[in-house]
Tab-separated table of C-alpha atoms in Angstrom:
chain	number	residue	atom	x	y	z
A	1	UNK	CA	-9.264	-92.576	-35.163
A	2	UNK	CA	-8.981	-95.036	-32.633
A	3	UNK	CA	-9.092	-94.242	-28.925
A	4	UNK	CA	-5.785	-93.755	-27.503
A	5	UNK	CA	-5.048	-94.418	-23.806
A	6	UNK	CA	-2.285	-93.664	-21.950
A	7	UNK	CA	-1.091	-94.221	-18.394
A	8	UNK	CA	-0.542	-91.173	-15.903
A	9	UNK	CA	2.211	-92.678	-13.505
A	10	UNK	CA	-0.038	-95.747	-11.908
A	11	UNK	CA	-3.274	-94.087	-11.125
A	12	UNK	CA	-4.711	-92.323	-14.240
A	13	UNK	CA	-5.515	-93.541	-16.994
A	14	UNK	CA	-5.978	-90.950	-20.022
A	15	UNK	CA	-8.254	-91.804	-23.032
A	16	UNK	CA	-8.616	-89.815	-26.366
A	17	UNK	CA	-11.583	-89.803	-28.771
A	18	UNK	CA	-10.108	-87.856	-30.873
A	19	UNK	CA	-7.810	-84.818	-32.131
A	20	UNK	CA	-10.422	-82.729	-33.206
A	21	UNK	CA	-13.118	-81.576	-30.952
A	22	UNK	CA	-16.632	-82.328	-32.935
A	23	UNK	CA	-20.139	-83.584	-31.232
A	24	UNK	CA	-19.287	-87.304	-32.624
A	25	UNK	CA	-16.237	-86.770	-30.287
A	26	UNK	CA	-18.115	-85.388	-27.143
A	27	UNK	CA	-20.801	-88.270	-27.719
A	28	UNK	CA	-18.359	-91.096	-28.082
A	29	UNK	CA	-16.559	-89.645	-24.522
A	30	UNK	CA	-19.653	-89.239	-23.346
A	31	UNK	CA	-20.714	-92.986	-24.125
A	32	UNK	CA	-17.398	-94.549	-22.097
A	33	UNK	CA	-17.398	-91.876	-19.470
A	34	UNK	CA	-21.248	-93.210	-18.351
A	35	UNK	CA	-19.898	-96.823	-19.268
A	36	UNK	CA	-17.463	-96.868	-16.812
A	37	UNK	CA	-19.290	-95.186	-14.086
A	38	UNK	CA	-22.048	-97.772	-14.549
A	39	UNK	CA	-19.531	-100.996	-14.578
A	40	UNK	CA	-18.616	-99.372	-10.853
A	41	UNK	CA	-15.315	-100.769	-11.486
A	42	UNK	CA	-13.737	-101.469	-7.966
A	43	UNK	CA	-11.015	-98.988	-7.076
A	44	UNK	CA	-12.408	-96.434	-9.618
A	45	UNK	CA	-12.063	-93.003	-7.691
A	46	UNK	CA	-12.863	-90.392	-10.255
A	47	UNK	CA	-14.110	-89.539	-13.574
A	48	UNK	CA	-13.263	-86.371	-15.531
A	49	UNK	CA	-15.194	-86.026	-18.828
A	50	UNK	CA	-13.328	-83.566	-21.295
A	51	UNK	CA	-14.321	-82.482	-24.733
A	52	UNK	CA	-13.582	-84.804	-26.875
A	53	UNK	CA	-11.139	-87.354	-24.032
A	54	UNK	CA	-11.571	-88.280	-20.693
A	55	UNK	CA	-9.482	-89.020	-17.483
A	56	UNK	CA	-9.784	-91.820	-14.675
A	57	UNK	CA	-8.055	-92.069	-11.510
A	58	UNK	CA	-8.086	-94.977	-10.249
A	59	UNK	CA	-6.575	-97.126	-6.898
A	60	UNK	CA	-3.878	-99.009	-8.129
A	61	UNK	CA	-3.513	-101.004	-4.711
A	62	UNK	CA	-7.434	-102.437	-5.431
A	63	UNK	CA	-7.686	-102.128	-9.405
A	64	UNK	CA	-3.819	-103.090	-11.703
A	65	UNK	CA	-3.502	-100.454	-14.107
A	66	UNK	CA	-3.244	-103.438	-16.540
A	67	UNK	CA	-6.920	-104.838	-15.692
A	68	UNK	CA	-8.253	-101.218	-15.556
A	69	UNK	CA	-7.206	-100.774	-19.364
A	70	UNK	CA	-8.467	-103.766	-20.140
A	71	UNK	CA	-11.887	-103.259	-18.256
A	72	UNK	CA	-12.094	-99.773	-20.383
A	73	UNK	CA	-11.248	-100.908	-23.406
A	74	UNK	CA	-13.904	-104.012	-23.287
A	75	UNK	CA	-16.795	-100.647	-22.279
A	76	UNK	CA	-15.401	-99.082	-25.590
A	77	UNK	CA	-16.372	-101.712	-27.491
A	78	UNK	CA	-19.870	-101.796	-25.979
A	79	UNK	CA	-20.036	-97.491	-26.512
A	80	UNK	CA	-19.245	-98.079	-30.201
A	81	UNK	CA	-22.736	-99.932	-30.206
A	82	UNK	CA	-24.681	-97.788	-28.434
A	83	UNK	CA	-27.460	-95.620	-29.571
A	84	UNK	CA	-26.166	-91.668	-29.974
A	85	UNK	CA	-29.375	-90.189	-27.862
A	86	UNK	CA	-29.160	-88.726	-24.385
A	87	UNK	CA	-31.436	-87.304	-22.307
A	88	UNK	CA	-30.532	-83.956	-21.368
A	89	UNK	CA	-31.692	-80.238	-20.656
A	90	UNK	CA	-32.332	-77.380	-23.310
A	91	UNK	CA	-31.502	-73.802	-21.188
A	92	UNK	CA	-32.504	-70.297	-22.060
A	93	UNK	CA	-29.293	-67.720	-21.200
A	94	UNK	CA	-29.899	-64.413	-20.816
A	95	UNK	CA	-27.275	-62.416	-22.254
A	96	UNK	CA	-26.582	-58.490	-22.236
A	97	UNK	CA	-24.024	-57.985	-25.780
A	98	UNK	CA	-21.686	-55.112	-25.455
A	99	UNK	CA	-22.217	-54.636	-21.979
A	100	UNK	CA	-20.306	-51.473	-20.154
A	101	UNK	CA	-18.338	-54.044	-17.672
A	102	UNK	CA	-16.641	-56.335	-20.206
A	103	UNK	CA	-16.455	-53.419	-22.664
A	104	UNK	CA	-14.752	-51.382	-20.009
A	105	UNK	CA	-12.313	-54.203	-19.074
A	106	UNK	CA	-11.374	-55.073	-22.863
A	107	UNK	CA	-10.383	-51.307	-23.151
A	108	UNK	CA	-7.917	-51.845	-20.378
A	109	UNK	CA	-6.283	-54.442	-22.235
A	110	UNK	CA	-6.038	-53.331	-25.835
A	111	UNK	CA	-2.392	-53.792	-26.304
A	112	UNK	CA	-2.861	-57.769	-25.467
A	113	UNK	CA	-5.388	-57.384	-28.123
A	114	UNK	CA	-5.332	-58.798	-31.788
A	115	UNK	CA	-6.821	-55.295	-32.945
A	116	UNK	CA	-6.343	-52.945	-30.197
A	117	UNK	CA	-8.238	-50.285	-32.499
A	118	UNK	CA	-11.760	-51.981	-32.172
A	119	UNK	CA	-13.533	-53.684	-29.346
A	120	UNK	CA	-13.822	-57.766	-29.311
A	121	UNK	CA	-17.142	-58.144	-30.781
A	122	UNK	CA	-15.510	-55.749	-33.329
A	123	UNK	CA	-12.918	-58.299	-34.488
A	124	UNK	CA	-15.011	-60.895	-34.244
A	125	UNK	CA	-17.325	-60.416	-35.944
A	126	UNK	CA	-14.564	-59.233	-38.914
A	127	UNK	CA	-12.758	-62.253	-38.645
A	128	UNK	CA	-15.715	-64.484	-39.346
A	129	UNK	CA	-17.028	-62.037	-42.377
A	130	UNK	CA	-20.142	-60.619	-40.615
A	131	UNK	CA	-21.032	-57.311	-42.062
A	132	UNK	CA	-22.166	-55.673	-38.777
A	133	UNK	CA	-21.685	-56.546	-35.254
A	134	UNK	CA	-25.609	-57.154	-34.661
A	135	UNK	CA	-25.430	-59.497	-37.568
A	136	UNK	CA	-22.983	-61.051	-35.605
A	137	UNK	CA	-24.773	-61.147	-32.451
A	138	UNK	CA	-27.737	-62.715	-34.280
A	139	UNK	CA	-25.500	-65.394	-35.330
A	140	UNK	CA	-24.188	-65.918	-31.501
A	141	UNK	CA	-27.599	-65.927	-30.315
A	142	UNK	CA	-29.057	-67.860	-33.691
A	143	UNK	CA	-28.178	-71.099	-32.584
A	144	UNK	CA	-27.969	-73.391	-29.805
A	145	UNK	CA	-24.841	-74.556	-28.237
A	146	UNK	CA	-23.766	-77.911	-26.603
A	147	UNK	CA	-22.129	-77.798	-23.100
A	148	UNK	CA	-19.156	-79.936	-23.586
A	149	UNK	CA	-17.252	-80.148	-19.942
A	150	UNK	CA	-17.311	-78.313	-17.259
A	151	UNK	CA	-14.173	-76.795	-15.377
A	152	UNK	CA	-10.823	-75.667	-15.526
A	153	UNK	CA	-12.240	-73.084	-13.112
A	154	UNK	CA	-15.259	-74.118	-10.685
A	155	UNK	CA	-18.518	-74.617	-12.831
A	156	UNK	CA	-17.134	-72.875	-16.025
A	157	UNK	CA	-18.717	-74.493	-19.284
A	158	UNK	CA	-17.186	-74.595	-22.644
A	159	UNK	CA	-19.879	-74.567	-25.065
A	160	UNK	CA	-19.779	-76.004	-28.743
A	161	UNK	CA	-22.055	-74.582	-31.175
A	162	UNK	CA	-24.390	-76.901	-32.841
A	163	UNK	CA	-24.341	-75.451	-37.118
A	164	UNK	CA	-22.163	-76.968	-39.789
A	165	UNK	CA	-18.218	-76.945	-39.628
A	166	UNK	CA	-17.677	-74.327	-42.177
A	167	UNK	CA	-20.493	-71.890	-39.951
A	168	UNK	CA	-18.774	-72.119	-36.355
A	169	UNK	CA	-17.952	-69.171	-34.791
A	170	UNK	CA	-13.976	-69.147	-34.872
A	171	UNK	CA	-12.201	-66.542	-32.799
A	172	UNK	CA	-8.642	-66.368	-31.537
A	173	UNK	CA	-7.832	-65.840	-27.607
A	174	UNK	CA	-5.918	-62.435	-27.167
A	175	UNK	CA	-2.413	-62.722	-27.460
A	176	UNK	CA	-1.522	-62.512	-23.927
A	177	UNK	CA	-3.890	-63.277	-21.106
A	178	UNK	CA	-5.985	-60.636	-18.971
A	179	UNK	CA	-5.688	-60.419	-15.604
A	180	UNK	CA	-9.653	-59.481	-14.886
A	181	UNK	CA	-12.585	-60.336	-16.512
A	182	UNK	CA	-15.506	-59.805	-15.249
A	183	UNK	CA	-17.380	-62.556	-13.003
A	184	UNK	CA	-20.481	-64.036	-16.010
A	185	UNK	CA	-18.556	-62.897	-19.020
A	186	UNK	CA	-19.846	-64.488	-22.306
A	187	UNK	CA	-16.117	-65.279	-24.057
A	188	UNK	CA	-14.692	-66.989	-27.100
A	189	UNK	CA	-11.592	-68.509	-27.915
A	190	UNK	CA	-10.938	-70.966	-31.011
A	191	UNK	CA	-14.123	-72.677	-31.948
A	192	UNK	CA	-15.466	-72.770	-27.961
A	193	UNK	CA	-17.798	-70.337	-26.056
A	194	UNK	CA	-17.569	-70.123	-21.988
A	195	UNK	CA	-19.125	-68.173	-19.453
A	196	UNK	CA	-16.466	-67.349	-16.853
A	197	UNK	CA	-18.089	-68.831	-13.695
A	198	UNK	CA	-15.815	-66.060	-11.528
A	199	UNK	CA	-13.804	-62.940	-11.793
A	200	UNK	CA	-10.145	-63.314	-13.026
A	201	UNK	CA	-7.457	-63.692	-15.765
A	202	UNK	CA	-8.937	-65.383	-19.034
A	203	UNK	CA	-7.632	-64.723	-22.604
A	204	UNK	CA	-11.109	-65.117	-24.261
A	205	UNK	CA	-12.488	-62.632	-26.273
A	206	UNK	CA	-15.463	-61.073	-24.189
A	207	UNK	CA	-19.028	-60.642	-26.290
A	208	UNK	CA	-21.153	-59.687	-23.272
A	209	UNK	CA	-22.585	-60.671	-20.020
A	210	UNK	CA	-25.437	-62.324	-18.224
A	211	UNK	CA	-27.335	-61.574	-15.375
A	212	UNK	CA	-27.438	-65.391	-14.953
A	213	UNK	CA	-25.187	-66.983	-11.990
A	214	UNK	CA	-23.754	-70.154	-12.773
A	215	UNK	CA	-21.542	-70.933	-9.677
A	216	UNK	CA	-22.669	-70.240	-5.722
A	217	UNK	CA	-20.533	-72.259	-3.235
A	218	UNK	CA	-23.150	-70.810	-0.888
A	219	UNK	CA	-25.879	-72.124	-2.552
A	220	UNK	CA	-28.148	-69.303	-1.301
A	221	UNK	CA	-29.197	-68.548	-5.435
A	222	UNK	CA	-32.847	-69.994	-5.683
A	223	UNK	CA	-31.890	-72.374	-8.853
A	224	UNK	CA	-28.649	-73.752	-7.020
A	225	UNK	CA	-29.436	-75.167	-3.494
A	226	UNK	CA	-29.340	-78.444	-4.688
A	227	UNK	CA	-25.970	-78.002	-6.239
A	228	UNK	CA	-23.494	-75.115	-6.279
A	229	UNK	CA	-22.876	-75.598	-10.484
A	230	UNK	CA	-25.625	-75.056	-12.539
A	231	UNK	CA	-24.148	-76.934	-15.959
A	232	UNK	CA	-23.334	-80.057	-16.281
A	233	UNK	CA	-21.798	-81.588	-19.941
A	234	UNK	CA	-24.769	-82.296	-22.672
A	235	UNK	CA	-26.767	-79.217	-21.810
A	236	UNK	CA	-28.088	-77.598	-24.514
A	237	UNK	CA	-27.245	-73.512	-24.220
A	238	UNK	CA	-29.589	-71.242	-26.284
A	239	UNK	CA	-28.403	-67.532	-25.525
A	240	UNK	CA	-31.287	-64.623	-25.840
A	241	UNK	CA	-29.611	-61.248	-26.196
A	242	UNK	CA	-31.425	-58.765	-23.947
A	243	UNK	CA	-31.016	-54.544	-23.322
A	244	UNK	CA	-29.720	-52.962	-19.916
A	245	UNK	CA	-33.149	-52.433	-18.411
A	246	UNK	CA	-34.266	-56.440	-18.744
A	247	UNK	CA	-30.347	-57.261	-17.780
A	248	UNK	CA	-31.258	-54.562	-14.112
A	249	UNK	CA	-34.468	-56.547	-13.883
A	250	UNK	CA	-33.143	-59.913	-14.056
A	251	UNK	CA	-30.095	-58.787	-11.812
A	252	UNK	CA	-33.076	-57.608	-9.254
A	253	UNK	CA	-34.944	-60.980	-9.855
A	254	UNK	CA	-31.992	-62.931	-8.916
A	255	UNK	CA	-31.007	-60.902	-5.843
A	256	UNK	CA	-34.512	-61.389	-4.511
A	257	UNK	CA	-35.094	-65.293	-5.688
A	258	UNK	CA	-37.349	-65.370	-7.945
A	259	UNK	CA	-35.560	-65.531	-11.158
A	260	UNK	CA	-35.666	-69.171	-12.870
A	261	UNK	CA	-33.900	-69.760	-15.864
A	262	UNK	CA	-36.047	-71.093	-18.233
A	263	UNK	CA	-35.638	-74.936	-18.723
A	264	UNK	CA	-36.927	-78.531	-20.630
A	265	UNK	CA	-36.089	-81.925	-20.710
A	266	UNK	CA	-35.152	-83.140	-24.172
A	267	UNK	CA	-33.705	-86.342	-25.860
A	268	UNK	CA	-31.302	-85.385	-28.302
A	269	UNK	CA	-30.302	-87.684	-31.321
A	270	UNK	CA	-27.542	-86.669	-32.877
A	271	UNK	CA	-28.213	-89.037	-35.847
A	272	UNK	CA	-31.520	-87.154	-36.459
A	273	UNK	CA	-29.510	-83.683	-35.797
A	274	UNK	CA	-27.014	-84.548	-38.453
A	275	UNK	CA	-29.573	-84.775	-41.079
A	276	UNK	CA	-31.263	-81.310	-40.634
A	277	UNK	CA	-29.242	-79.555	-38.142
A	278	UNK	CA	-31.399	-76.152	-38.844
A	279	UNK	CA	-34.717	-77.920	-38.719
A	280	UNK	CA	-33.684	-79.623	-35.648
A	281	UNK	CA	-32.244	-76.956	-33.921
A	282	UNK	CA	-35.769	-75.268	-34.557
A	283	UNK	CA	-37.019	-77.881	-32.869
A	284	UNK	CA	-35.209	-77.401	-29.847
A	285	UNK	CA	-36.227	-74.048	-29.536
A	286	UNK	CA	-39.809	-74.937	-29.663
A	287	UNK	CA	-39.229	-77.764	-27.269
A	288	UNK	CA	-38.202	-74.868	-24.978
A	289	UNK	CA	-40.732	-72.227	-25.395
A	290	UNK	CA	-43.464	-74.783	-25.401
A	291	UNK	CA	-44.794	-74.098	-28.768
């Protein structure tokens, strides 16, 4: 489809990719989003990336809305061009499945719960036809997953997994909202994975938990001095289930600074991911663990 913009009263301006969230999407908003904060477009004040749209506010007392469209539409045209590759960072994520924290807290709210009978990873894993739960953690854990924005609350990512259409994970939110859920919950809803970057309400369905902090406004966590978020969108997630005692280790580790999640620098070509998506996945993963 062609992008659609639309004004916000007279300083945002609202542009859509597309109605369906897909990594073609996320690359094309990714493409205008570092357009425009290259042009540095006088009286440009913000830029909000989104999954598949983004959002600018703008000064309308420097910039005319009318001039800002048309200085955004004219970096479209030069996005459409552009190669699809981006430098970006492949991250190992601890992750501790059926953990007693978010198991105890899904318990609480059954009745808000699609299938109050079973537990979330339960459910999901029914409603996407995997025979077991482990064979449905395997699948979580199997492939990587692209960090698409970041927000909605401070430094939560939404996470798109990187397999065919017809393999996504797919899982609905519950039917009403929690009002808890634990702080570094692994959670689902729809076709999008997040790790809620602090405790309170969320509606996802809640697979686990990692030892991992993703958010310190202190930024007294080793990893985060330099910034209090740890994502950023284009990450590259790759999720490694591990048991209670590694989970109590890395917990200690963190505590006591000298936990580092493990990291690379990658280029990622989504042409080249598109043909082979398994082989290049593989890839990744070697890219990562140095092999």
């Amino acid at each position: 489809m062609p992008m659609r913009y639309t004004f916000g009263g007279d300083e945002h301006l609202f542009v859509e990719c597309s109605e369906e969230m897909s990594l073609e999407a996320f690359f094309a908003s990714l493409s205008m989003t570092n357009g425009v904060r290259q042009a540095a477009i006088k009286g440009v004040t913000e830029i909000c990336p989104a999954n598949a749209s983004f959002q600018i506010k703008f000064d309308p007392d420097i910039i005319d809305p009318a001039d800002m469209l048309r200085e955004v539409q004219a970096i479209e045209a030069a996005a459409a061009r552009a190669e699809p590759v981006i430098s970006t960072r492949i991250i190992e994520i601890p992750v501790f499945y059926g953990d007693p924290w978010t198991h105890e807290t899904l318990m609480r709210f059954r009745e808000r719960h699609q299938d109050p009978a079973g537990t979330d990873l339960d459910y999901a894993a029914r409603v996407n036809n995997y025979g077991t739960v482990e064979d449905f953690i395997a699948a979580h854990a199997g492939s990587p997953w692209f960090v698409s924005m970041v927000g909605f609350v401070s430094g939560l990512p939404f996470m798109y997994q990187m397999v065919e259409r017809q393999r996504q994970i797919q899982v609905p939110k519950y039917l009403r909202p929690r009002t808890d859920t634990p702080r570094l919950t692994v959670g689902h809803g729809g076709c999008f994975g997040c790790i809620y970057s602090v405790r309170g309400a969320g509606g996802y369905q809640m697979f686990g938990i990692t030892p991992m902090p993703i958010y310190d406004p202190t930024q007294s966590i080793s990893y985060l001095k330099d910034f209090m978020v740890f994502f950023r969108p284009g990450d590259i997630v790759k999720f490694k289930p591990i048991d209670r005692d590694a989970y109590d280790q890395a917990v200690e580790d963190v505590d006591k600074g000298r936990f580092t999640p493990p990291i690379r620098e990658v280029l990622f070509d989504l042409r080249e991911f598109q043909k082979d998506i398994d082989g290049y996945n593989a890839k990744l993963e070697e890219a990562l663990h140095g092999h």
